[in-house]
PDB file of C-alpha atoms and ligand atoms in Angstrom:
ATOM      1  CA  MET A 291     -10.702   8.618   7.303  1.00 92.00           C
ATOM      2  CA  LEU A 292      -6.989   8.094   7.068  1.00 98.00           C
ATOM      3  CA  ARG A 293      -5.315   4.701   7.359  1.00 98.00           C
ATOM      4  CA  ILE A 294      -1.713   4.000   8.284  1.00 98.00           C
ATOM      5  CA  ALA A 295      -0.226   0.813   6.820  1.00 98.00           C
ATOM      6  CA  PRO A 296       3.273   0.069   8.126  1.00 98.00           C
ATOM      7  CA  SER A 297       5.314  -1.842   5.549  1.00 98.00           C
ATOM      8  CA  LEU A 298       7.080  -4.891   6.933  1.00 97.00           C
ATOM      9  CA  LEU A 299       9.797  -4.547   4.312  1.00 97.00           C
ATOM     10  CA  SER A 300      11.769  -2.285   6.634  1.00 97.00           C
ATOM     11  CA  ALA A 301      11.240  -4.452   9.722  1.00 97.00           C
ATOM     12  CA  ASP A 302      13.724  -6.981  11.091  1.00 96.00           C
ATOM     13  CA  PHE A 303      12.879 -10.137   9.106  1.00 96.00           C
ATOM     14  CA  GLY A 304      14.345 -12.201  11.922  1.00 97.00           C
ATOM     15  CA  SER A 305      11.728 -10.904  14.351  1.00 97.00           C
ATOM     16  CA  LEU A 306       8.676 -10.190  12.236  1.00 97.00           C
ATOM     17  CA  ALA A 307       6.058 -11.091  14.803  1.00 97.00           C
ATOM     18  CA  GLU A 308       7.711  -8.779  17.293  1.00 98.00           C
ATOM     19  CA  ALA A 309       7.846  -6.000  14.695  1.00 98.00           C
ATOM     20  CA  VAL A 310       4.133  -6.395  14.008  1.00 98.00           C
ATOM     21  CA  GLY A 311       3.428  -6.198  17.727  1.00 97.00           C
ATOM     22  CA  GLU A 312       5.394  -2.965  17.975  1.00 97.00           C
ATOM     23  CA  VAL A 313       3.302  -1.149  15.378  1.00 98.00           C
ATOM     24  CA  ALA A 314      -0.048  -2.845  15.968  1.00 97.00           C
ATOM     25  CA  PRO A 315      -1.449  -0.187  18.343  1.00 97.00           C
ATOM     26  CA  GLU A 316      -0.984   2.509  15.676  1.00 98.00           C
ATOM     27  CA  ALA A 317      -1.522   0.434  12.533  1.00 98.00           C
ATOM     28  CA  ASP A 318      -4.804   0.195  10.637  1.00 98.00           C
ATOM     29  CA  TRP A 319      -3.432  -2.265   8.110  1.00 98.00           C
ATOM     30  CA  LEU A 320      -0.219  -4.224   7.773  1.00 98.00           C
ATOM     31  CA  HIS A 321       1.415  -3.793   4.359  1.00 98.00           C
ATOM     32  CA  VAL A 322       3.162  -6.949   3.143  1.00 98.00           C
ATOM     33  CA  ASP A 323       5.519  -6.487   0.195  1.00 98.00           C
ATOM     34  CA  VAL A 324       5.768  -9.557  -1.994  1.00 98.00           C
ATOM     35  CA  MET A 325       8.633  -9.452  -4.497  1.00 98.00           C
ATOM     36  CA  ASP A 326       9.360 -12.194  -7.004  1.00 98.00           C
ATOM     37  CA  GLY A 327      12.828 -11.376  -8.365  1.00 98.00           C
ATOM     38  CA  HIS A 328      11.309 -10.825 -11.844  1.00 98.00           C
ATOM     39  CA  PHE A 329       8.856  -7.944 -11.710  1.00 98.00           C
ATOM     40  CA  VAL A 330      11.292  -6.307  -9.300  1.00 98.00           C
ATOM     41  CA  PRO A 331      14.942  -7.178  -8.635  1.00 97.00           C
ATOM     42  CA  ASN A 332      14.381  -8.407  -5.103  1.00 97.00           C
ATOM     43  CA  LEU A 333      12.853 -11.344  -3.225  1.00 97.00           C
ATOM     44  CA  THR A 334      10.849 -11.100  -0.028  1.00 97.00           C
ATOM     45  CA  ILE A 335       7.801 -12.728   1.475  1.00 96.00           C
ATOM     46  CA  GLY A 336       5.574 -15.590   0.295  1.00 97.00           C
ATOM     47  CA  PRO A 337       2.406 -17.258   1.570  1.00 98.00           C
ATOM     48  CA  PRO A 338       4.150 -19.317   4.314  1.00 98.00           C
ATOM     49  CA  VAL A 339       5.350 -16.159   6.043  1.00 98.00           C
ATOM     50  CA  VAL A 340       1.900 -14.607   5.784  1.00 98.00           C
ATOM     51  CA  GLN A 341       0.439 -17.777   7.270  1.00 98.00           C
ATOM     52  CA  SER A 342       2.865 -17.634  10.197  1.00 98.00           C
ATOM     53  CA  LEU A 343       2.196 -13.939  10.823  1.00 98.00           C
ATOM     54  CA  ARG A 344      -1.544 -14.562  10.733  1.00 98.00           C
ATOM     55  CA  ARG A 345      -1.224 -16.436  14.022  1.00 97.00           C
ATOM     56  CA  HIS A 346       0.273 -13.338  15.653  1.00 97.00           C
ATOM     57  CA  SER A 347      -1.994 -10.589  14.392  1.00 98.00           C
ATOM     58  CA  GLY A 348      -5.605  -9.802  13.633  1.00 98.00           C
ATOM     59  CA  LEU A 349      -4.659  -6.761  11.538  1.00 98.00           C
ATOM     60  CA  PHE A 350      -5.857  -6.386   7.959  1.00 98.00           C
ATOM     61  CA  PHE A 351      -3.071  -7.885   5.812  1.00 98.00           C
ATOM     62  CA  ASP A 352      -2.633  -5.690   2.747  1.00 98.00           C
ATOM     63  CA  CYS A 353      -0.466  -7.748   0.395  1.00 99.00           C
ATOM     64  CA  HIS A 354       1.281  -5.893  -2.413  1.00 98.00           C
ATOM     65  CA  LEU A 355       2.166  -8.410  -5.105  1.00 98.00           C
ATOM     66  CA  MET A 356       5.135  -7.154  -7.099  1.00 98.00           C
ATOM     67  CA  MET A 357       5.061 -10.246  -9.306  1.00 98.00           C
ATOM     68  CA  THR A 358       4.778 -11.059 -12.990  1.00 98.00           C
ATOM     69  CA  ASN A 359       2.378 -13.955 -12.270  1.00 98.00           C
ATOM     70  CA  PRO A 360       0.138 -12.817  -9.377  1.00 98.00           C
ATOM     71  CA  GLY A 361      -2.723 -14.978 -10.652  1.00 98.00           C
ATOM     72  CA  ASP A 362      -0.840 -18.088  -9.553  1.00 98.00           C
ATOM     73  CA  PHE A 363      -0.593 -16.777  -6.007  1.00 98.00           C
ATOM     74  CA  LEU A 364      -3.892 -15.069  -5.173  1.00 98.00           C
ATOM     75  CA  GLU A 365      -5.402 -18.265  -3.846  1.00 98.00           C
ATOM     76  CA  PRO A 366      -2.311 -19.311  -1.816  1.00 98.00           C
ATOM     77  CA  PHE A 367      -2.180 -15.837  -0.258  1.00 98.00           C
ATOM     78  CA  ARG A 368      -5.900 -15.949   0.519  1.00 98.00           C
ATOM     79  CA  ARG A 369      -5.517 -19.348   2.153  1.00 98.00           C
ATOM     80  CA  ALA A 370      -2.531 -18.046   4.121  1.00 98.00           C
ATOM     81  CA  GLY A 371      -4.688 -15.284   5.591  1.00 98.00           C
ATOM     82  CA  ALA A 372      -4.312 -12.260   3.311  1.00 98.00           C
ATOM     83  CA  ASP A 373      -7.224  -9.801   3.485  1.00 98.00           C
ATOM     84  CA  GLY A 374      -6.347  -7.807   0.399  1.00 99.00           C
ATOM     85  CA  CYS A 375      -4.085  -8.439  -2.580  1.00 99.00           C
ATOM     86  CA  THR A 376      -2.896  -5.746  -4.955  1.00 99.00           C
ATOM     87  CA  VAL A 377      -1.648  -6.589  -8.426  1.00 99.00           C
ATOM     88  CA  HIS A 378       0.263  -4.300 -10.777  1.00 99.00           C
ATOM     89  CA  VAL A 379      -1.414  -2.923 -13.889  1.00 99.00           C
ATOM     90  CA  GLU A 380       1.904  -3.314 -15.722  1.00 98.00           C
ATOM     91  CA  VAL A 381       1.608  -7.142 -15.723  1.00 98.00           C
ATOM     92  CA  GLY A 382      -1.626  -7.060 -17.765  1.00 98.00           C
ATOM     93  CA  ASP A 383      -4.683  -9.341 -17.541  1.00 98.00           C
ATOM     94  CA  THR A 384      -6.026  -6.798 -15.079  1.00 98.00           C
ATOM     95  CA  ALA A 385      -9.768  -7.389 -15.340  1.00 98.00           C
ATOM     96  CA  ALA A 386      -9.338 -11.148 -14.857  1.00 98.00           C
ATOM     97  CA  LEU A 387      -6.956 -10.713 -11.923  1.00 99.00           C
ATOM     98  CA  LEU A 388      -9.277  -8.278 -10.114  1.00 99.00           C
ATOM     99  CA  ALA A 389     -12.214 -10.622 -10.690  1.00 98.00           C
ATOM    100  CA  GLN A 390     -10.188 -13.584  -9.417  1.00 98.00           C
ATOM    101  CA  ALA A 391      -9.182 -11.686  -6.264  1.00 99.00           C
ATOM    102  CA  LYS A 392     -12.778 -10.661  -5.572  1.00 98.00           C
ATOM    103  CA  ALA A 393     -14.070 -14.186  -6.136  1.00 98.00           C
ATOM    104  CA  LEU A 394     -11.633 -15.354  -3.457  1.00 98.00           C
ATOM    105  CA  GLY A 395     -13.059 -12.794  -1.037  1.00 98.00           C
ATOM    106  CA  LEU A 396     -10.012 -10.540  -1.184  1.00 99.00           C
ATOM    107  CA  ARG A 397     -10.043  -6.765  -1.320  1.00 98.00           C
ATOM    108  CA  ALA A 398      -8.872  -6.380  -4.904  1.00 99.00           C
ATOM    109  CA  GLY A 399      -6.196  -3.750  -5.389  1.00 99.00           C
ATOM    110  CA  LEU A 400      -4.554  -2.328  -8.491  1.00 99.00           C
ATOM    111  CA  ALA A 401      -1.093  -0.751  -8.313  1.00 99.00           C
ATOM    112  CA  ILE A 402       0.534   1.599 -10.784  1.00 99.00           C
ATOM    113  CA  ASN A 403       4.221   2.416 -11.082  1.00 99.00           C
ATOM    114  CA  PRO A 404       5.457   6.015 -11.099  1.00 98.00           C
ATOM    115  CA  GLU A 405       6.230   6.088 -14.818  1.00 98.00           C
ATOM    116  CA  THR A 406       2.956   4.421 -15.911  1.00 98.00           C
ATOM    117  CA  PRO A 407       0.376   7.009 -16.996  1.00 98.00           C
ATOM    118  CA  TYR A 408      -3.000   7.376 -15.280  1.00 98.00           C
ATOM    119  CA  GLU A 409      -4.742   6.159 -18.444  1.00 98.00           C
ATOM    120  CA  ALA A 410      -3.553   2.592 -17.719  1.00 99.00           C
ATOM    121  CA  ILE A 411      -5.779   2.295 -14.628  1.00 99.00           C
ATOM    122  CA  ASP A 412      -8.719   4.396 -15.804  1.00 98.00           C
ATOM    123  CA  PRO A 413     -10.647   1.457 -17.356  1.00 98.00           C
ATOM    124  CA  PHE A 414     -10.415  -0.530 -14.095  1.00 98.00           C
ATOM    125  CA  LEU A 415     -11.443   2.031 -11.473  1.00 98.00           C
ATOM    126  CA  ASP A 416     -14.950   0.596 -11.252  1.00 98.00           C
ATOM    127  CA  ASP A 417     -13.635  -2.933 -10.628  1.00 98.00           C
ATOM    128  CA  ALA A 418     -10.911  -2.222  -8.077  1.00 98.00           C
ATOM    129  CA  ASP A 419     -11.478  -1.975  -4.327  1.00 98.00           C
ATOM    130  CA  LEU A 420      -8.176  -0.146  -3.960  1.00 99.00           C
ATOM    131  CA  ILE A 421      -5.830   1.855  -6.163  1.00 99.00           C
ATOM    132  CA  LEU A 422      -2.176   1.973  -5.128  1.00 99.00           C
ATOM    133  CA  CYS A 423      -0.096   4.785  -6.592  1.00 99.00           C
ATOM    134  CA  MET A 424       3.587   3.959  -6.221  1.00 99.00           C
ATOM    135  CA  THR A 425       5.604   7.020  -5.232  1.00 99.00           C
ATOM    136  CA  VAL A 426       8.963   5.247  -5.744  1.00 98.00           C
ATOM    137  CA  HIS A 427      10.086   2.605  -8.216  1.00 98.00           C
ATOM    138  CA  PRO A 428       9.046  -0.656  -6.570  1.00 98.00           C
ATOM    139  CA  GLY A 429      11.635  -3.099  -5.280  1.00 97.00           C
ATOM    140  CA  PHE A 430      13.315  -1.466  -2.329  1.00 97.00           C
ATOM    141  CA  GLY A 431      12.491   0.463   0.815  1.00 97.00           C
ATOM    142  CA  GLY A 432      14.122   3.704   1.838  1.00 97.00           C
ATOM    143  CA  GLN A 433      13.927   5.513  -1.502  1.00 98.00           C
ATOM    144  CA  ARG A 434      13.158   9.182  -2.042  1.00 98.00           C
ATOM    145  CA  PHE A 435       9.517  10.217  -2.491  1.00 98.00           C
ATOM    146  CA  MET A 436       8.713  11.142  -6.106  1.00 98.00           C
ATOM    147  CA  ALA A 437       6.643  14.317  -5.987  1.00 98.00           C
ATOM    148  CA  GLU A 438       6.012  14.062  -9.732  1.00 98.00           C
ATOM    149  CA  VAL A 439       3.410  11.368  -8.958  1.00 99.00           C
ATOM    150  CA  LEU A 440       1.195  13.880  -7.091  1.00 99.00           C
ATOM    151  CA  PRO A 441      -0.813  14.931 -10.192  1.00 98.00           C
ATOM    152  CA  LYS A 442      -1.640  11.257 -10.880  1.00 98.00           C
ATOM    153  CA  ILE A 443      -2.856  10.791  -7.303  1.00 99.00           C
ATOM    154  CA  ALA A 444      -5.009  13.909  -7.634  1.00 98.00           C
ATOM    155  CA  ARG A 445      -6.410  12.749 -10.961  1.00 98.00           C
ATOM    156  CA  THR A 446      -7.255   9.320  -9.537  1.00 99.00           C
ATOM    157  CA  ARG A 447      -8.992  10.938  -6.576  1.00 98.00           C
ATOM    158  CA  ALA A 448     -10.952  13.266  -8.846  1.00 98.00           C
ATOM    159  CA  GLU A 449     -12.065  10.412 -11.081  1.00 98.00           C
ATOM    160  CA  LEU A 450     -13.045   8.137  -8.147  1.00 98.00           C
ATOM    161  CA  ASP A 451     -15.122  10.965  -6.694  1.00 98.00           C
ATOM    162  CA  ARG A 452     -16.659  11.939 -10.037  1.00 98.00           C
ATOM    163  CA  ARG A 453     -17.818   8.348 -10.571  1.00 98.00           C
ATOM    164  CA  GLY A 454     -18.971   8.005  -6.953  1.00 98.00           C
ATOM    165  CA  LEU A 455     -16.598   5.109  -6.313  1.00 98.00           C
ATOM    166  CA  GLY A 456     -15.540   4.153  -2.814  1.00 97.00           C
ATOM    167  CA  ALA A 457     -12.226   2.499  -3.695  1.00 98.00           C
ATOM    168  CA  GLU A 458      -9.378   3.185  -1.308  1.00 98.00           C
ATOM    169  CA  LEU A 459      -6.548   5.344  -2.630  1.00 99.00           C
ATOM    170  CA  GLU A 460      -3.220   4.207  -1.238  1.00 99.00           C
ATOM    171  CA  VAL A 461       0.304   5.569  -1.694  1.00 99.00           C
ATOM    172  CA  ASP A 462       3.534   3.667  -1.180  1.00 98.00           C
ATOM    173  CA  GLY A 463       7.155   4.776  -1.260  1.00 98.00           C
ATOM    174  CA  GLY A 464       9.058   7.487   0.554  1.00 98.00           C
ATOM    175  CA  ILE A 465       6.074   8.386   2.725  1.00 98.00           C
ATOM    176  CA  ASP A 466       7.192  10.214   5.869  1.00 98.00           C
ATOM    177  CA  VAL A 467       6.214  13.281   7.861  1.00 98.00           C
ATOM    178  CA  ASP A 468       7.575  15.484   5.053  1.00 98.00           C
ATOM    179  CA  SER A 469       5.599  13.896   2.198  1.00 98.00           C
ATOM    180  CA  ALA A 470       2.433  12.763   4.038  1.00 98.00           C
ATOM    181  CA  GLY A 471       0.688  16.138   3.888  1.00 98.00           C
ATOM    182  CA  ALA A 472       1.097  16.475   0.126  1.00 98.00           C
ATOM    183  CA  VAL A 473      -0.200  12.986  -0.702  1.00 98.00           C
ATOM    184  CA  VAL A 474      -3.233  13.411   1.564  1.00 98.00           C
ATOM    185  CA  ARG A 475      -4.014  16.804   0.021  1.00 98.00           C
ATOM    186  CA  ALA A 476      -3.772  15.119  -3.385  1.00 98.00           C
ATOM    187  CA  GLY A 477      -6.401  12.611  -2.228  1.00 98.00           C
ATOM    188  CA  ALA A 478      -4.614   9.588  -0.750  1.00 98.00           C
ATOM    189  CA  ARG A 479      -6.301   7.988   2.267  1.00 98.00           C
ATOM    190  CA  VAL A 480      -4.043   4.990   2.988  1.00 98.00           C
ATOM    191  CA  LEU A 481      -0.406   5.755   3.743  1.00 99.00           C
ATOM    192  CA  VAL A 482       2.118   2.920   3.461  1.00 99.00           C
ATOM    193  CA  ALA A 483       5.391   3.612   5.241  1.00 98.00           C
ATOM    194  CA  GLY A 484       8.339   1.314   5.807  1.00 98.00           C
ATOM    195  CA  SER A 485      11.545   3.050   6.743  1.00 98.00           C
ATOM    196  CA  ALA A 486       9.810   6.093   8.250  1.00 98.00           C
ATOM    197  CA  ILE A 487       8.238   3.738  10.802  1.00 98.00           C
ATOM    198  CA  PHE A 488      10.619   0.828  11.305  1.00 98.00           C
ATOM    199  CA  ALA A 489      13.839   2.841  11.267  1.00 96.00           C
ATOM    200  CA  ASP A 490      12.564   4.552  14.392  1.00 97.00           C
ATOM    201  CA  ASP A 491      13.448   3.146  17.826  1.00 96.00           C
ATOM    202  CA  ARG A 492       9.770   3.485  18.681  1.00 97.00           C
ATOM    203  CA  PRO A 493       7.920   2.452  15.511  1.00 98.00           C
ATOM    204  CA  TRP A 494       4.485   3.020  17.063  1.00 98.00           C
ATOM    205  CA  GLU A 495       5.386   6.648  17.807  1.00 98.00           C
ATOM    206  CA  ALA A 496       6.614   7.159  14.241  1.00 98.00           C
ATOM    207  CA  ALA A 497       3.310   5.747  12.963  1.00 98.00           C
ATOM    208  CA  ARG A 498       1.392   8.081  15.257  1.00 98.00           C
ATOM    209  CA  ARG A 499       3.368  11.111  14.041  1.00 98.00           C
ATOM    210  CA  LEU A 500       2.615  10.142  10.451  1.00 98.00           C
ATOM    211  CA  ARG A 501      -1.082   9.860  11.262  1.00 98.00           C
ATOM    212  CA  GLU A 502      -1.091  13.279  12.927  1.00 98.00           C
ATOM    213  CA  VAL A 503       0.539  14.943   9.927  1.00 98.00           C
ATOM    214  CA  GLY A 504      -1.770  13.138   7.512  1.00 98.00           C
ATOM    215  CA  GLU A 505      -4.932  13.937   9.454  1.00 98.00           C
ATOM    216  CA  LYS A 506      -4.100  17.625   9.501  1.00 98.00           C
ATOM    217  CA  ALA A 507      -4.045  17.559   5.710  1.00 98.00           C
ATOM    218  CA  LEU A 508      -7.483  15.929   5.370  1.00 98.00           C
ATOM    219  CA  PRO A 509     -10.260  18.164   4.039  1.00 95.00           C
ATOM    220  CA  GLY A 510     -11.444  20.077   7.066  1.00 90.00           C
ATOM    221  CA  GLY A 511      -8.415  19.002   9.089  1.00 88.00           C
ATOM    222  CA  ARG A 512      -6.336  21.545  10.981  1.00 80.00           C
ATOM    223  CA  GLY A 513      -3.756  22.764   8.517  1.00 74.00           C
ATOM    224  CA  SER A 514      -5.556  21.499   5.389  1.00 58.00           C
ATOM    225  CA  GLU A 515      -5.449  24.993   3.920  1.00 54.00           C
ATOM    226  CA  ALA A 516      -1.649  25.207   4.343  1.00 49.00           C
ATOM    227  CA  LYS A 517       0.608  24.254   1.465  1.00 45.00           C
TER     228      LYS A 517
HETATM  229  C1  LIG B 715       8.622  -0.704  -2.303  1.00 92.61           C
HETATM  230  C2  LIG B 715       7.532  -1.248  -1.441  1.00 92.61           C
HETATM  231  C3  LIG B 715       7.176  -0.382  -0.315  1.00 92.61           C
HETATM  232  C4  LIG B 715       8.313  -0.121   0.642  1.00 92.61           C
HETATM  233  C5  LIG B 715       8.182   1.297   1.076  1.00 92.61           C
HETATM  234  O1  LIG B 715       8.746  -1.462  -3.446  1.00 92.61           O
HETATM  235  O2  LIG B 715       6.361  -1.464  -2.200  1.00 92.61           O
HETATM  236  O3  LIG B 715       6.031  -0.841   0.374  1.00 92.61           O
HETATM  237  O4  LIG B 715       8.283  -0.924   1.773  1.00 92.61           O
HETATM  238  O5  LIG B 715       9.285   1.597   1.858  1.00 92.61           O
HETATM  239  P1  LIG B 715       9.605   3.096   2.274  1.00 92.61           P
HETATM  240  O6  LIG B 715       8.438   3.582   3.077  1.00 92.61           O
HETATM  241  O7  LIG B 715      10.849   2.977   3.049  1.00 92.61           O
HETATM  242  O8  LIG B 715       9.756   3.881   0.992  1.00 92.61           O
HETATM  243 ZN1  LIG B 716       4.464  -1.918  -1.078  1.00 92.61          ZN
END
């Protein structure tokens, strides 16, 4: 099964509820990018915004915490209505953070930056409910997809399957109809997309096109044998 997770980062922040409504029919999850101005050079959304959006949507809120101190915010995000929170392996304290997220009833995700080697996440695969492979440097939407991350996605998929783990494998950054096939063939099953969806006049149609391309690349999907 393939999931599409539109990223609010590329939506109009003055009309977020409306933006969510526009993608909701074609969205499986809503990806919420949380940036702290330290881990990444940008500031975005905090728990109060998540709490406000919660009143407008029943979608699964997939919160991506690009923060140096996510442990201080897991509980506030949970209380605000987050369904899943993903922390970065680069900030350390990973086992404790994943355990804390799970204890709060969150889907516990672990993200890895493009330049961080696979070995950093390997010890935590059994404890994570989701692995997020960044396919751009985090901090900004609209960047170019980094194809050099594909071997890491494939290795993560192979290792999840070898260990019989059901963790989701998500990709984030530069995902569009040109890159979706390759990441799905590498093993990704949750596609985050910001600009490819919200830059379109009809975001729901852009999300549907992404799903169609991704589904064709699934094992057994039409076109899965094509490069
Ligand atoms: C980047 C964020 C992404 C971003 C993706 O730091 O984590 O979720 O919204 O945007 P696009 O799809 O435009 O690369
Ligand atoms: Zn993200």
